[in-house]
Amino acid sequence: MVMDEKGMVMNANSDNLPKDCPQISETVNLIVHAGQKYATKFNGKMFAFDQQQWNVKPCAKINITFINDDQIRHQFMIHGLPGYLYPDGMVHLELYGEGELKASLIVPSQKKTYLVHCELAQHAEKGMKAQLKVGGGDGDLPNISAISSPIKMDAYSIDWTMLKWGGMVILVVVTLIFVSGRWLLFRHFSRRK
Ligand SMILES: [Cu+2]
């Protein structure tokens, strides 16, 4: 772990090859910005990276330059990496405010989509979520702005199924009251004759 007053880097790896990689296939210099201004194009979002997706070749070495354009903390975390090279399967870059950090990693050969996000409370939910595809990846992750839709609808959305059934029950009850009322009136008046 490298740490200073600006931020920290955990589990960077610029030298060790994954077991399934005979050599580094390509070196990619990735500049990633994080900030509120990158979320303005997404409806209802507050934070974002400047890109929501990156593609690299299997066994690529990625030199990340992480730039935080905000005055608040942001992280760039990649999850799902092999644990024998990356403790807890992750590479973690974090900036406590505006600034810049660098870290490298080498990805395995497997075609896979890795989750990238900022783990601070509500930041991923508010838009700071992206994906790193290796060799084209193995699909899209849910709920990434402009790429995929959420798996779950928001909890506060209206349950139309319940409303529909409730409405039908009320309609049946009202119809029964109306019909039986008319029948009682009819009986009442026909007896008077
Ligand atoms: Cu953040």
Short mmCIF file of C-alpha atoms and ligand atoms in Angstrom, two decimals:
data_model
loop_
_atom_site.label_atom_id
_atom_site.label_comp_id
_atom_site.label_asym_id
_atom_site.label_seq_id
_atom_site.Cartn_x
_atom_site.Cartn_y
_atom_site.Cartn_z
CA MET A 1 0.00 0.00 0.00
CA VAL A 2 1.22 3.48 -0.90
CA MET A 3 -0.30 6.31 1.07
CA ASP A 4 0.23 10.05 1.42
CA GLU A 5 -1.81 13.11 2.33
CA LYS A 6 -3.43 13.14 -1.16
CA GLY A 7 -4.57 9.54 -1.37
CA MET A 8 -3.59 5.89 -1.54
CA VAL A 9 -2.94 2.94 -3.81
CA MET A 10 -3.53 -0.70 -2.82
CA ASN A 11 -2.44 -3.88 -4.64
CA ALA A 12 -0.81 -2.28 -7.66
CA ASN A 13 1.13 -4.78 -9.75
CA SER A 14 3.41 -3.73 -12.59
CA ASP A 15 5.73 -6.78 -12.67
CA ASN A 16 4.06 -10.08 -11.83
CA LEU A 17 2.46 -11.93 -14.73
CA PRO A 18 -0.79 -13.78 -14.10
CA LYS A 19 -0.25 -17.59 -14.25
CA ASP A 20 -2.11 -17.90 -17.55
CA CYS A 21 -0.13 -15.16 -19.33
CA PRO A 22 3.17 -16.09 -21.03
CA GLN A 23 3.87 -12.40 -21.59
CA ILE A 24 2.29 -8.94 -21.56
CA SER A 25 0.15 -8.58 -24.72
CA GLU A 26 -0.13 -4.80 -24.79
CA THR A 27 0.47 -1.80 -22.55
CA VAL A 28 -2.48 0.52 -22.17
CA ASN A 29 -2.21 3.98 -20.66
CA LEU A 30 -5.59 4.70 -19.17
CA ILE A 31 -6.47 8.18 -17.97
CA VAL A 32 -9.58 8.10 -15.81
CA HIS A 33 -11.29 11.23 -14.52
CA ALA A 34 -13.76 11.18 -11.66
CA GLY A 35 -16.14 13.98 -10.82
CA GLN A 36 -19.61 15.40 -10.58
CA LYS A 37 -19.34 17.15 -13.96
CA TYR A 38 -19.18 13.78 -15.76
CA ALA A 39 -22.59 12.81 -14.34
CA THR A 40 -24.54 15.79 -15.72
CA LYS A 41 -25.30 13.94 -18.98
CA PHE A 42 -26.95 11.09 -17.03
CA ASN A 43 -30.46 11.64 -15.75
CA GLY A 44 -30.68 11.47 -11.94
CA LYS A 45 -26.98 10.74 -11.42
CA MET A 46 -24.59 12.76 -9.29
CA PHE A 47 -21.12 11.21 -9.69
CA ALA A 48 -19.39 9.49 -12.61
CA PHE A 49 -16.13 8.58 -14.26
CA ASP A 50 -15.52 10.27 -17.62
CA GLN A 51 -15.96 6.86 -19.29
CA GLN A 52 -18.20 3.97 -18.27
CA GLN A 53 -16.31 1.26 -20.12
CA TRP A 54 -12.77 0.33 -21.12
CA ASN A 55 -11.58 -2.51 -23.32
CA VAL A 56 -8.18 -4.17 -23.14
CA LYS A 57 -6.62 -7.33 -24.54
CA PRO A 58 -6.13 -10.48 -22.44
CA CYS A 59 -2.83 -10.22 -20.50
CA ALA A 60 -2.68 -6.45 -20.96
CA LYS A 61 -0.72 -4.23 -18.64
CA ILE A 62 -2.77 -1.18 -17.68
CA ASN A 63 -1.09 1.98 -16.44
CA ILE A 64 -3.87 3.91 -14.74
CA THR A 65 -3.72 7.63 -14.15
CA PHE A 66 -6.60 8.44 -11.85
CA ILE A 67 -7.62 12.11 -11.71
CA ASN A 68 -10.17 13.42 -9.24
CA ASP A 69 -11.72 16.69 -10.42
CA ASP A 70 -13.89 17.11 -7.29
CA GLN A 71 -13.09 18.54 -3.86
CA ILE A 72 -14.44 15.36 -2.24
CA ARG A 73 -13.07 11.80 -1.96
CA HIS A 74 -13.34 9.38 -4.86
CA GLN A 75 -12.08 5.88 -5.50
CA PHE A 76 -11.27 3.80 -8.54
CA MET A 77 -11.66 0.15 -7.54
CA ILE A 78 -11.42 -2.86 -9.82
CA HIS A 79 -12.97 -6.06 -8.42
CA GLY A 80 -12.85 -9.76 -9.34
CA LEU A 81 -9.12 -10.04 -10.11
CA PRO A 82 -7.24 -13.23 -9.15
CA GLY A 83 -6.58 -13.31 -5.41
CA TYR A 84 -3.04 -14.78 -5.69
CA LEU A 85 -1.88 -11.53 -7.34
CA TYR A 86 -4.37 -9.03 -5.93
CA PRO A 87 -5.44 -9.41 -2.26
CA ASP A 88 -9.27 -9.50 -2.01
CA GLY A 89 -9.28 -9.58 -5.81
CA MET A 90 -9.00 -5.84 -6.10
CA VAL A 91 -6.88 -2.89 -7.09
CA HIS A 92 -7.78 0.27 -5.23
CA LEU A 93 -6.87 3.88 -5.98
CA GLU A 94 -8.26 6.63 -3.79
CA LEU A 95 -7.94 10.41 -3.77
CA TYR A 96 -9.14 12.46 -0.79
CA GLY A 97 -9.85 15.46 -2.99
CA GLU A 98 -8.70 17.04 -6.23
CA GLY A 99 -5.54 15.37 -7.48
CA GLU A 100 -3.87 12.62 -9.42
CA LEU A 101 -2.52 9.12 -8.73
CA LYS A 102 -0.90 6.41 -10.81
CA ALA A 103 -0.94 2.62 -10.51
CA SER A 104 -0.45 -0.35 -12.81
CA LEU A 105 -1.94 -3.81 -13.04
CA ILE A 106 -1.73 -6.82 -15.34
CA VAL A 107 -4.99 -8.58 -16.19
CA PRO A 108 -5.32 -12.36 -16.72
CA SER A 109 -6.08 -13.98 -20.09
CA GLN A 110 -9.71 -14.88 -19.31
CA LYS A 111 -12.48 -13.07 -21.20
CA LYS A 112 -14.16 -11.26 -18.36
CA THR A 113 -16.00 -8.06 -17.41
CA TYR A 114 -14.62 -6.51 -14.22
CA LEU A 115 -16.59 -4.22 -11.98
CA VAL A 116 -15.08 -0.75 -11.51
CA HIS A 117 -16.63 1.61 -9.00
CA CYS A 118 -16.21 4.06 -6.15
CA GLU A 119 -17.17 2.33 -2.91
CA LEU A 120 -17.94 5.43 -0.86
CA ALA A 121 -21.51 5.47 0.45
CA GLN A 122 -23.99 6.05 -2.38
CA HIS A 123 -21.33 7.02 -4.98
CA ALA A 124 -21.79 3.89 -7.15
CA GLU A 125 -25.58 4.11 -6.83
CA LYS A 126 -25.38 7.74 -7.86
CA GLY A 127 -23.46 6.88 -11.03
CA MET A 128 -19.83 6.14 -10.20
CA LYS A 129 -19.87 2.64 -11.68
CA ALA A 130 -18.18 1.31 -14.80
CA GLN A 131 -16.77 -1.85 -16.34
CA LEU A 132 -13.41 -3.05 -17.60
CA LYS A 133 -13.71 -5.61 -20.37
CA VAL A 134 -10.84 -7.98 -21.01
CA GLY A 135 -10.88 -9.72 -24.40
CA GLY A 136 -14.37 -8.34 -25.09
CA GLY A 137 -15.60 -9.31 -21.62
CA ASP A 138 -18.36 -11.75 -20.64
CA GLY A 139 -21.37 -9.44 -20.79
CA ASP A 140 -22.45 -6.11 -19.31
CA LEU A 141 -22.85 -5.47 -15.60
CA PRO A 142 -26.22 -4.11 -14.43
CA ASN A 143 -26.97 -0.46 -13.81
CA ILE A 144 -24.11 1.26 -15.62
CA SER A 145 -25.13 4.67 -16.97
CA ALA A 146 -25.77 4.62 -20.75
CA ILE A 147 -24.76 0.92 -20.98
CA SER A 148 -27.18 -1.23 -19.01
CA SER A 149 -30.42 -0.92 -17.06
CA PRO A 150 -30.94 -1.75 -13.38
CA ILE A 151 -31.92 -5.31 -12.38
CA LYS A 152 -34.29 -4.05 -9.70
CA MET A 153 -36.71 -1.18 -10.13
CA ASP A 154 -36.42 1.57 -7.55
CA ALA A 155 -38.12 0.64 -4.28
CA TYR A 156 -40.35 3.71 -4.31
CA SER A 157 -41.93 2.99 -7.68
CA ILE A 158 -45.70 2.39 -7.71
CA ASP A 159 -46.84 -1.24 -7.68
CA TRP A 160 -49.32 -1.16 -10.57
CA THR A 161 -50.26 -4.83 -10.11
CA MET A 162 -51.57 -4.14 -6.59
CA LEU A 163 -53.38 -1.00 -7.76
CA LYS A 164 -55.05 -2.88 -10.62
CA TRP A 165 -56.30 -5.74 -8.41
CA GLY A 166 -57.39 -3.34 -5.67
CA GLY A 167 -59.32 -1.32 -8.27
CA MET A 168 -61.05 -4.41 -9.62
CA VAL A 169 -62.15 -5.54 -6.14
CA ILE A 170 -63.63 -2.07 -5.43
CA LEU A 171 -65.44 -2.14 -8.79
CA VAL A 172 -66.99 -5.56 -8.08
CA VAL A 173 -68.13 -4.48 -4.59
CA VAL A 174 -69.66 -1.23 -5.88
CA THR A 175 -71.47 -3.12 -8.67
CA LEU A 176 -72.86 -5.65 -6.16
CA ILE A 177 -74.13 -2.87 -3.86
CA PHE A 178 -75.72 -1.07 -6.81
CA VAL A 179 -77.39 -4.21 -8.22
CA SER A 180 -78.68 -5.42 -4.83
CA GLY A 181 -79.92 -1.89 -4.00
CA ARG A 182 -81.95 -1.76 -7.21
CA TRP A 183 -83.31 -5.22 -6.54
CA LEU A 184 -84.44 -4.20 -3.02
CA LEU A 185 -86.08 -1.03 -4.38
CA PHE A 186 -87.81 -3.02 -7.09
CA ARG A 187 -89.16 -5.49 -4.48
CA HIS A 188 -90.29 -2.62 -2.26
CA PHE A 189 -92.27 -0.87 -4.99
CA SER A 190 -93.74 -3.98 -6.53
CA ARG A 191 -95.17 -4.99 -3.11
CA ARG A 192 -97.05 -1.68 -2.80
CA LYS A 193 -99.13 -2.39 -5.88
CU CU B 1 -16.74 8.64 -5.26
#
